[in-house]
Short mmCIF file of C-alpha atoms (C1' of nucleotides) in Angstrom, two decimals:
data_model
loop_
_atom_site.label_atom_id
_atom_site.label_comp_id
_atom_site.label_asym_id
_atom_site.label_seq_id
_atom_site.Cartn_x
_atom_site.Cartn_y
_atom_site.Cartn_z
CA MET A 348 63.20 109.05 109.99
CA GLN A 349 61.69 110.62 113.06
CA PRO A 350 58.55 112.78 112.85
CA GLU A 351 59.18 116.45 113.47
CA ILE A 352 57.25 117.41 116.55
CA SER A 353 57.39 121.05 115.51
CA ASP A 354 54.40 120.19 113.36
CA HIS A 355 52.50 119.22 116.49
CA ILE A 356 53.39 122.50 118.08
CA PHE A 357 52.20 124.26 114.97
CA TYR A 358 48.87 122.45 115.06
CA SER A 359 48.27 123.06 118.73
CA PHE A 360 49.04 126.69 118.05
CA LEU A 361 46.33 126.64 115.39
CA THR A 362 43.72 125.17 117.68
CA GLY A 363 44.70 127.66 120.34
CA GLY A 364 44.24 130.37 117.73
CA PHE A 365 40.70 129.34 117.11
CA CYS A 366 39.65 129.10 120.74
CA ALA A 367 41.27 132.12 122.33
CA SER A 368 41.86 135.03 120.03
CA THR A 369 41.77 137.40 122.96
CA THR A 370 44.03 140.13 121.65
CA THR A 371 41.50 141.54 119.18
CA SER A 372 37.78 141.30 118.48
CA SER A 373 38.37 140.49 114.84
CA PHE A 374 36.17 138.02 113.03
CA TYR A 375 39.16 136.30 111.48
CA PRO A 376 40.61 133.50 113.55
CA PHE A 377 44.17 134.83 113.02
CA THR A 378 45.28 138.38 113.60
CA ILE A 379 48.50 139.82 112.16
CA GLU A 380 49.97 139.66 115.64
CA ASP A 381 49.12 135.98 115.77
CA THR A 382 50.80 135.37 112.43
CA ILE A 383 53.93 137.22 113.54
CA ALA A 384 54.04 135.31 116.82
CA GLN A 385 53.48 132.11 114.91
CA ASP A 386 56.35 132.89 112.55
CA LYS A 387 58.63 133.71 115.45
CA ALA A 388 57.75 130.52 117.25
CA LEU A 389 58.37 128.46 114.16
CA ALA A 390 61.63 130.28 113.51
CA SER A 391 62.69 129.67 117.07
CA VAL A 392 62.02 125.97 116.84
CA ARG A 393 63.79 125.78 113.50
CA ASN A 394 66.81 127.66 114.81
CA HIS A 395 67.02 125.47 117.83
CA LYS A 396 66.76 122.37 115.71
CA GLU A 397 69.48 123.49 113.32
CA ALA A 398 71.80 124.69 116.06
CA GLU A 399 71.54 121.30 117.68
CA ARG A 400 72.25 119.62 114.36
CA ARG A 401 75.35 121.80 113.90
CA ARG A 402 76.48 120.95 117.40
CA ARG A 403 76.16 117.25 116.69
CA GLU A 404 78.07 117.66 113.44
CA ARG A 405 80.86 119.51 115.23
CA ILE A 406 81.24 116.78 117.82
CA ASN A 407 81.09 113.98 115.27
CA TYR A 408 83.63 115.75 113.08
CA HIS A 409 86.21 115.65 115.83
CA LEU A 410 85.30 112.08 116.67
CA SER A 411 85.95 111.10 113.06
CA LYS A 412 89.35 112.78 113.27
CA LEU A 413 90.14 110.78 116.39
CA ARG A 414 89.03 107.63 114.61
CA TYR A 415 91.57 108.40 111.91
CA LEU A 416 94.36 109.27 114.37
CA LEU A 417 93.87 106.00 116.25
CA SER A 418 93.30 104.15 112.96
CA CYS A 419 90.02 102.85 114.31
CA ASN A 420 87.41 101.16 112.20
CA SER A 421 84.48 103.44 111.41
CA LYS A 422 82.35 100.83 113.12
CA THR A 423 84.03 101.42 116.48
CA ASP A 424 81.34 102.86 118.69
CA LYS A 425 81.78 106.24 120.36
CA ALA A 426 82.32 105.01 123.89
CA THR A 427 84.94 102.45 122.87
CA LEU A 428 86.66 105.02 120.67
CA LEU A 429 86.84 107.50 123.53
CA ALA A 430 88.15 104.82 125.86
CA LYS A 431 90.92 104.12 123.36
CA VAL A 432 91.65 107.83 123.09
CA VAL A 433 92.01 108.08 126.86
CA GLN A 434 94.39 105.12 126.83
CA ARG A 435 96.40 106.52 123.93
CA VAL A 436 96.82 109.95 125.52
CA LYS A 437 97.98 108.31 128.73
CA GLU A 438 100.44 106.12 126.85
CA LEU A 439 101.89 108.99 124.86
CA LYS A 440 102.22 111.16 127.96
CA GLN A 441 103.97 108.35 129.81
CA GLN A 442 106.19 107.63 126.83
CA THR A 443 107.49 111.19 126.47
CA LEU A 444 108.02 111.35 130.22
CA GLU A 445 109.99 108.12 130.19
CA ILE A 446 112.09 109.15 127.24
CA SER A 447 113.07 112.44 128.82
CA ASN A 448 113.79 110.75 132.16
CA GLU A 449 115.52 107.64 130.86
CA SER A 450 117.84 109.62 128.66
CA LEU A 451 119.30 111.46 131.65
CA PRO A 452 121.70 109.88 134.17
CA SER A 453 120.23 109.01 137.55
CA GLU A 454 121.75 110.06 140.88
CA THR A 455 122.31 106.46 141.96
CA ASP A 456 124.62 103.94 140.31
CA GLU A 457 122.74 101.43 138.20
CA ILE A 458 123.60 98.51 135.93
CA SER A 459 121.28 96.72 133.52
CA VAL A 460 122.13 93.98 131.04
CA LEU A 461 119.45 92.42 128.85
CA ASN A 462 119.82 89.91 126.04
CA PHE A 463 117.73 89.98 122.91
CA GLU A 464 118.33 86.43 121.80
CA ASP A 465 114.65 85.78 121.34
CA CYS A 466 114.18 88.93 119.30
CA SER A 467 117.15 88.50 116.98
CA ASN A 468 116.17 88.42 113.33
CA ASP A 469 117.33 86.02 110.64
CA ASN A 470 120.36 88.12 109.72
CA ASP A 471 121.78 87.76 113.19
CA ASP A 472 121.07 84.17 114.05
CA HIS A 473 124.78 83.57 114.60
CA ARG A 474 125.05 86.42 117.11
CA ILE A 475 123.62 87.30 120.49
CA ILE A 476 122.53 90.87 121.05
CA PHE A 477 122.80 92.52 124.46
CA LYS A 478 121.50 95.84 125.64
CA VAL A 479 123.79 97.27 128.28
CA SER A 480 123.07 100.40 130.29
CA PHE A 481 124.60 101.87 133.42
CA CYS A 482 124.75 105.11 135.39
CA CYS A 483 127.76 106.20 137.42
CA GLU A 484 130.13 109.05 138.21
CA ASP A 485 131.91 110.30 135.14
CA ARG A 486 135.71 110.07 134.85
CA PRO A 487 138.15 110.59 131.97
CA ASP A 488 139.11 106.94 131.49
CA LEU A 489 135.62 105.49 131.79
CA LEU A 490 134.97 105.22 128.07
CA GLN A 491 138.39 103.74 127.40
CA ASP A 492 137.93 101.16 130.16
CA LEU A 493 134.52 100.27 128.79
CA MET A 494 135.91 99.77 125.30
CA GLU A 495 138.61 97.49 126.67
CA ILE A 496 136.05 95.41 128.49
CA LEU A 497 134.00 94.95 125.33
CA LYS A 498 137.12 94.23 123.31
CA SER A 499 138.30 91.61 125.78
CA LEU A 500 134.84 90.00 125.63
CA ARG A 501 135.03 90.10 121.79
CA MET A 502 131.87 92.12 121.56
CA GLU A 503 131.01 94.55 118.80
CA THR A 504 129.23 97.79 119.60
CA LEU A 505 126.26 98.30 117.28
CA PHE A 506 124.86 101.34 119.04
CA ALA A 507 126.01 103.66 121.80
CA ASP A 508 124.33 106.57 123.56
CA LEU A 509 126.55 108.29 126.13
CA THR A 510 124.91 111.06 128.13
CA THR A 511 126.90 113.10 130.60
CA ILE A 512 125.69 115.94 132.77
CA GLY A 513 128.00 117.44 135.37
CA ASP A 514 129.75 114.52 137.07
CA ARG A 515 127.14 111.87 136.27
CA THR A 516 127.03 109.76 133.13
CA ARG A 517 124.54 107.37 131.64
CA ASN A 518 125.73 104.93 128.97
CA VAL A 519 123.47 102.78 126.82
CA LEU A 520 125.01 100.30 124.41
CA VAL A 521 123.71 97.62 122.13
CA VAL A 522 126.45 95.04 121.62
CA ALA A 523 126.70 91.89 119.53
CA ALA A 524 128.58 88.77 120.61
CA ASP A 525 129.44 85.79 118.42
CA LYS A 526 127.61 82.63 119.48
CA GLY A 527 130.87 80.73 119.09
CA HIS A 528 132.28 82.59 122.06
CA HIS A 529 129.17 83.48 124.02
CA GLY A 530 125.89 82.14 125.28
CA VAL A 531 123.06 83.58 127.30
CA GLU A 532 125.17 83.23 130.43
CA SER A 533 127.47 85.99 129.12
CA VAL A 534 124.99 88.38 130.66
CA HIS A 535 126.78 87.64 133.94
CA PHE A 536 130.23 88.30 132.43
CA LEU A 537 129.00 91.68 131.30
CA GLN A 538 127.35 92.47 134.60
CA ASN A 539 130.47 91.59 136.57
CA ALA A 540 132.73 93.52 134.24
CA LEU A 541 130.52 96.58 134.57
CA LYS A 542 130.39 96.16 138.34
CA SER A 543 134.17 96.30 138.53
CA LEU A 544 134.12 99.27 136.17
CA LEU A 545 131.79 101.16 138.49
CA GLU A 546 133.79 100.15 141.56
CA ARG A 547 136.93 101.56 139.97
CA SER A 548 134.97 104.76 139.31
CA SER A 549 133.70 105.19 142.85
CA LYS A 550 137.22 104.57 144.23
CA SER A 551 138.87 107.21 142.08
CA VAL A 552 136.05 109.64 142.69
CA MET A 553 136.18 109.06 146.44
CA MET A 554 139.88 109.81 146.54
CA GLY A 555 139.80 112.83 144.28
CA ARG A 556 136.71 114.51 145.63
CA SER A 557 136.56 117.28 148.21
CA GLY A 558 132.81 117.67 148.71
CA GLY A 559 129.56 116.29 147.32
CA GLY A 560 127.11 119.19 147.40
CA GLY A 561 128.83 121.32 144.77
CA GLU A 562 128.52 118.85 141.91
CA MET A 563 124.85 118.39 142.61
CA LEU A 564 124.18 122.10 142.34
CA LYS A 565 126.29 122.38 139.21
CA ARG A 566 124.30 119.57 137.60
CA ARG A 567 121.07 121.17 138.65
CA ARG A 568 122.07 124.37 136.92
CA ALA A 569 123.26 122.57 133.80
CA LEU A 570 119.92 120.79 133.72
CA ASP A 571 118.13 124.12 133.62
CA HIS A 572 119.87 124.95 130.38
CA ILE A 573 118.98 121.67 128.77
CA ILE A 574 115.36 121.83 129.74
CA MET A 575 115.19 125.33 128.34
CA VAL A 576 116.18 124.00 124.93
CA MET B 302 62.43 117.68 133.55
CA GLN B 303 61.12 116.30 130.34
CA PRO B 304 57.81 114.39 130.19
CA GLU B 305 58.25 110.70 129.54
CA ILE B 306 56.58 109.94 126.28
CA SER B 307 56.26 106.32 127.32
CA ASP B 308 53.25 107.53 129.26
CA HIS B 309 51.68 108.65 125.98
CA ILE B 310 52.38 105.28 124.45
CA PHE B 311 50.78 103.70 127.45
CA TYR B 312 47.68 105.85 127.09
CA SER B 313 47.34 105.26 123.37
CA PHE B 314 47.71 101.58 124.12
CA LEU B 315 44.79 101.96 126.53
CA THR B 316 42.52 103.64 124.00
CA GLY B 317 43.51 101.03 121.45
CA GLY B 318 42.65 98.41 124.03
CA PHE B 319 39.12 99.70 124.30
CA CYS B 320 38.41 99.90 120.57
CA ALA B 321 39.97 96.73 119.23
CA SER B 322 40.10 93.84 121.60
CA THR B 323 40.16 91.44 118.69
CA THR B 324 42.09 88.59 120.23
CA THR B 325 39.21 87.41 122.43
CA SER B 326 35.48 87.91 122.74
CA SER B 327 35.73 88.77 126.43
CA PHE B 328 33.54 91.42 127.93
CA TYR B 329 36.46 92.94 129.76
CA PRO B 330 38.34 95.61 127.88
CA PHE B 331 41.71 94.02 128.79
CA THR B 332 42.55 90.37 128.35
CA ILE B 333 45.43 88.67 130.13
CA GLU B 334 47.21 88.59 126.80
CA ASP B 335 46.75 92.33 126.54
CA THR B 336 48.18 92.81 130.00
CA ILE B 337 51.19 90.65 129.19
CA ALA B 338 51.74 92.46 125.92
CA GLN B 339 51.35 95.76 127.70
CA ASP B 340 53.92 94.75 130.32
CA LYS B 341 56.32 93.63 127.64
CA ALA B 342 55.91 96.85 125.72
CA LEU B 343 56.46 98.90 128.83
CA ALA B 344 59.47 96.80 129.80
CA SER B 345 60.88 97.22 126.30
CA VAL B 346 60.52 100.97 126.41
CA ARG B 347 62.02 101.08 129.89
CA ASN B 348 64.95 98.89 128.87
CA HIS B 349 65.61 100.99 125.83
CA LYS B 350 65.47 104.16 127.88
CA GLU B 351 67.88 102.83 130.48
CA ALA B 352 70.27 101.38 127.93
CA GLU B 353 70.45 104.75 126.26
CA ARG B 354 71.07 106.42 129.60
CA ARG B 355 73.91 103.99 130.32
CA ARG B 356 75.36 104.67 126.90
CA ARG B 357 75.34 108.41 127.55
CA GLU B 358 76.96 107.86 130.94
CA ARG B 359 79.69 105.74 129.38
CA ILE B 360 80.51 108.37 126.80
CA ASN B 361 80.46 111.19 129.33
CA TYR B 362 82.65 109.19 131.68
CA HIS B 363 85.41 108.99 129.10
CA LEU B 364 84.93 112.64 128.21
CA SER B 365 85.43 113.56 131.87
CA LYS B 366 88.64 111.53 131.88
CA LEU B 367 89.85 113.42 128.83
CA ARG B 368 88.94 116.68 130.55
CA TYR B 369 91.19 115.66 133.41
CA LEU B 370 94.04 114.49 131.17
CA LEU B 371 94.04 117.78 129.26
CA SER B 372 93.45 119.69 132.51
CA CYS B 373 90.44 121.32 130.95
CA ASN B 374 87.86 123.27 132.90
CA SER B 375 84.69 121.29 133.50
CA LYS B 376 82.94 124.08 131.65
CA THR B 377 84.79 123.32 128.42
CA ASP B 378 82.10 122.18 126.02
CA LYS B 379 82.28 118.77 124.36
CA ALA B 380 83.17 119.95 120.86
CA THR B 381 85.99 122.21 122.08
CA LEU B 382 87.27 119.49 124.36
CA LEU B 383 87.38 116.99 121.51
CA ALA B 384 89.12 119.53 119.28
CA LYS B 385 91.78 119.94 121.97
CA VAL B 386 92.10 116.17 122.28
CA VAL B 387 92.69 115.89 118.53
CA GLN B 388 95.35 118.60 118.75
CA ARG B 389 97.00 116.98 121.78
CA VAL B 390 97.18 113.53 120.23
CA LYS B 391 98.74 115.05 117.10
CA GLU B 392 101.27 116.97 119.20
CA LEU B 393 102.25 113.96 121.28
CA LYS B 394 102.60 111.77 118.21
CA GLN B 395 104.78 114.37 116.52
CA GLN B 396 106.80 114.86 119.69
CA THR B 397 107.67 111.20 120.17
CA LEU B 398 108.52 110.95 116.48
CA GLU B 399 110.83 113.96 116.71
CA ILE B 400 112.51 112.71 119.86
CA SER B 401 113.26 109.31 118.35
CA ASN B 402 114.46 110.92 115.11
CA GLU B 403 116.43 113.77 116.64
CA SER B 404 118.26 111.49 119.03
CA LEU B 405 119.61 109.38 116.17
CA PRO B 406 122.38 110.53 113.81
CA SER B 407 121.27 111.62 110.37
CA GLU B 408 122.77 110.34 107.11
CA THR B 409 123.99 113.80 106.11
CA ASP B 410 126.58 115.89 107.91
CA GLU B 411 125.03 118.69 109.94
CA ILE B 412 126.22 121.43 112.29
CA SER B 413 124.11 123.57 114.57
CA VAL B 414 125.25 126.14 117.13
CA LEU B 415 122.76 128.16 119.17
CA ASN B 416 123.39 130.55 122.03
CA PHE B 417 121.13 130.83 125.05
CA GLU B 418 122.27 134.24 126.20
CA ASP B 419 118.69 135.47 126.45
CA CYS B 420 117.61 132.45 128.44
CA SER B 421 120.50 132.41 130.91
CA ASN B 422 119.34 132.67 134.49
CA ASP B 423 120.71 134.85 137.28
CA ASN B 424 123.28 132.27 138.34
CA ASP B 425 124.94 132.39 134.97
CA ASP B 426 124.91 136.07 134.09
CA HIS B 427 128.70 136.01 133.77
CA ARG B 428 128.62 133.15 131.25
CA ILE B 429 127.25 132.50 127.80
CA ILE B 430 125.60 129.16 127.15
CA PHE B 431 125.80 127.47 123.74
CA LYS B 432 124.03 124.41 122.46
CA VAL B 433 126.20 122.61 119.93
CA SER B 434 125.07 119.65 117.86
CA PHE B 435 126.50 117.94 114.81
CA CYS B 436 126.23 114.73 112.84
CA CYS B 437 129.12 113.14 110.96
CA GLU B 438 131.00 109.92 110.28
CA ASP B 439 132.39 108.41 113.44
CA ARG B 440 136.15 108.02 113.93
CA PRO B 441 138.31 107.09 116.94
CA ASP B 442 139.85 110.54 117.49
CA LEU B 443 136.67 112.55 117.02
CA LEU B 444 135.87 112.93 120.70
CA GLN B 445 139.45 113.83 121.57
CA ASP B 446 139.56 116.44 118.81
CA LEU B 447 136.29 117.89 120.00
CA MET B 448 137.56 118.17 123.57
CA GLU B 449 140.66 119.96 122.37
CA ILE B 450 138.58 122.44 120.43
CA LEU B 451 136.46 123.24 123.48
CA LYS B 452 139.55 123.43 125.66
CA SER B 453 141.28 125.84 123.28
CA LEU B 454 138.13 127.99 123.27
CA ARG B 455 138.09 127.85 127.10
CA MET B 456 134.62 126.38 127.15
CA GLU B 457 133.23 124.11 129.84
CA THR B 458 130.96 121.21 128.94
CA LEU B 459 127.81 121.20 131.06
CA PHE B 460 126.05 118.44 129.20
CA ALA B 461 126.92 115.93 126.49
CA ASP B 462 124.91 113.36 124.61
CA LEU B 463 126.92 111.29 122.17
CA THR B 464 124.97 108.82 120.05
CA THR B 465 126.73 106.47 117.70
CA ILE B 466 125.21 103.87 115.44
CA GLY B 467 127.34 102.00 112.93
CA ASP B 468 129.65 104.57 111.37
CA ARG B 469 127.50 107.66 112.04
CA THR B 470 127.56 109.74 115.19
CA ARG B 471 125.41 112.53 116.56
CA ASN B 472 126.86 114.74 119.31
CA VAL B 473 124.88 117.23 121.34
CA LEU B 474 126.66 119.44 123.86
CA VAL B 475 125.71 122.30 126.09
CA VAL B 476 128.81 124.39 126.77
CA ALA B 477 129.46 127.46 128.89
CA ALA B 478 131.89 130.24 127.95
CA ASP B 479 133.12 133.03 130.19
CA LYS B 480 131.89 136.44 129.07
CA GLY B 481 135.38 137.81 129.65
CA HIS B 482 136.66 135.72 126.76
CA HIS B 483 133.54 135.34 124.62
CA GLY B 484 130.60 137.22 123.17
CA VAL B 485 127.68 136.26 121.01
CA GLU B 486 130.00 136.24 118.00
CA SER B 487 131.73 133.16 119.41
CA VAL B 488 128.98 131.20 117.71
CA HIS B 489 131.04 131.64 114.54
CA PHE B 490 134.23 130.42 116.23
CA LEU B 491 132.43 127.29 117.27
CA GLN B 492 130.84 126.79 113.87
CA ASN B 493 134.17 127.12 112.07
CA ALA B 494 135.95 124.83 114.51
CA LEU B 495 133.27 122.19 114.03
CA LYS B 496 133.42 122.61 110.28
CA SER B 497 137.14 121.86 110.28
CA LEU B 498 136.45 118.92 112.61
CA LEU B 499 133.96 117.46 110.16
CA GLU B 500 136.27 118.11 107.19
CA ARG B 501 139.03 116.20 108.93
CA SER B 502 136.56 113.36 109.48
CA SER B 503 135.40 113.15 105.88
CA LYS B 504 139.02 113.18 104.63
CA SER B 505 140.13 110.30 106.84
CA VAL B 506 136.97 108.38 106.09
CA MET B 507 137.32 108.94 102.36
CA MET B 508 140.84 107.60 102.38
CA GLY B 509 140.14 104.61 104.60
CA ARG B 510 136.86 103.50 103.08
CA SER B 511 136.37 100.78 100.49
CA GLY B 512 132.60 100.98 99.84
CA GLY B 513 129.56 102.86 101.17
CA GLY B 514 126.69 100.40 100.94
CA GLY B 515 127.91 98.01 103.60
CA GLU B 516 127.90 100.51 106.45
CA MET B 517 124.39 101.60 105.59
CA LEU B 518 123.13 98.04 105.80
CA LYS B 519 125.02 97.42 109.02
CA ARG B 520 123.43 100.54 110.54
CA ARG B 521 120.04 99.49 109.32
CA ARG B 522 120.42 96.15 111.06
CA ALA B 523 121.70 97.76 114.25
CA LEU B 524 118.69 100.05 114.18
CA ASP B 525 116.38 97.06 114.13
CA HIS B 526 117.77 95.95 117.46
CA ILE B 527 117.33 99.34 119.05
CA ILE B 528 113.79 99.78 117.87
CA MET B 529 112.97 96.35 119.24
CA VAL B 530 113.95 97.56 122.70
"C1'" DG C 50 64.95 137.64 124.85
"C1'" DG C 51 67.97 134.71 122.43
"C1'" DG C 52 71.94 131.85 121.56
"C1'" DA C 53 74.59 127.94 123.25
"C1'" DA C 54 75.20 123.69 125.47
"C1'" DC C 55 73.34 119.66 127.60
"C1'" DA C 56 70.41 115.48 128.89
"C1'" DC C 57 66.63 113.16 127.60
"C1'" DG C 58 63.41 109.77 125.30
"C1'" DT C 59 62.39 107.96 120.95
"C1'" DG C 60 62.48 105.72 116.08
"C1'" DA C 61 65.40 103.38 113.12
"C1'" DG C 62 68.97 100.39 111.92
"C1'" DT C 63 72.39 96.60 112.83
"C1'" DC C 64 73.85 92.22 114.31
"C1'" DT D 460 63.85 88.31 118.97
"C1'" DG D 461 66.49 91.38 121.99
"C1'" DA D 462 70.45 94.03 122.93
"C1'" DC D 463 72.89 97.72 121.24
"C1'" DT D 464 74.24 102.19 118.83
"C1'" DC D 465 73.12 106.33 116.53
"C1'" DA D 466 70.74 110.64 114.98
"C1'" DC D 467 67.07 113.29 115.90
"C1'" DG D 468 64.02 116.90 117.96
"C1'" DT D 469 62.83 118.60 122.21
"C1'" DG D 470 62.79 120.78 127.10
"C1'" DT D 471 65.73 123.04 130.14
"C1'" DT D 472 69.29 125.87 131.96
"C1'" DC D 473 72.78 129.29 131.85
"C1'" DC D 474 74.74 133.53 130.29
#
DNA sequence: GGGAACACGTGAGTC
DNA sequence: TGACTCACGTGTTCC
């Protein structure tokens, strides 16, 4: 425990009281005024001390909450904890941004096929799992064509997320393929099939379209309504 | 600026040096050993002081980063800042949890229809905007039936997000209705139409299904692959 | 003047 | 031992 220096102040006040009692000509070393001033000074020091203690408690209280939120050991020092908090906030911000962006179709056509062979669990060791996602112009037969592609490749759809806004669509699928029929190289089959799917789309859109600017504006306005939600 | 108490230590070391130079019988008040010890003591105090200063700087550096991330005024005090950080981390955690939950179909059938009449901007003052979302068993004709419902109600789809995993599907749509044909009460039309849609689903599913546990497991396994992504 | 917030140097404890 | 963290009381500054 640290010595309280307020005692030192008190003592120096005492010595001062003996030497220079200038306010009155009293015989007593301490006048009432001195006592009052002394009390006030002590009270001031005490208040200051306690306010500072409360401030420290307030700060440490929130730090303990952050320790809990980040499931940090109580032995993690303050600076490291705060560094982790900074990192976590950044991550979470980025994550929400990505989710809201990735879930909407992009303006440009895109195709992505990934295989999860390495990640497949024991239940699925006889199957290969692919994650397929693509953005393109929307058209009535798109979904049907996609289903036929997957059917012809003997792939089962485990998960599908189809997002359409205005004339653009973004489709994400998780599909399973039997290892008897497919290997890792099937990624290319899928990619090529999707490429032809998108080419068919752009052809039909090109022929049927009158102008490009209108759809863009329409989508922009539709977007306003979604973001408002 | 605060007085450096190391000076006091230094001076008390000096006085001590005069009174008790016990290590040697030298005439001089300070021996070489004393000087070395004195240097070491001073260096120790200085190191301690500087280490503590670096520690404070480290902590304050991360706090300034957090101030920036939360776009807080530089005059926001530490305790308030940390309180806001706690709140923000909680919010972001909750948000990402909700997004990942809300975007997946629930086990129970649900219907929700909201109108955005109050939020509609100037471009759409002649239209009413509805947000429609529902969860139910998936079936091949569901989408077609849904489109027919919207067509019969003369509603245009601005946005659609259709998520299917295993045998469950979650559909979110933002639709626009002309004010000439529709008012706020059209919410009920939509709700009833969706209700009949879901009833049709449950009937066909009930008749065609053999057992319930298998689908659940299948979905569970499909979910594993998505979460791995 | 007085409360609030901060930086500082220091003693104590830990590894 | 030394390097490090923490709580503490204090001096200072700003409203």
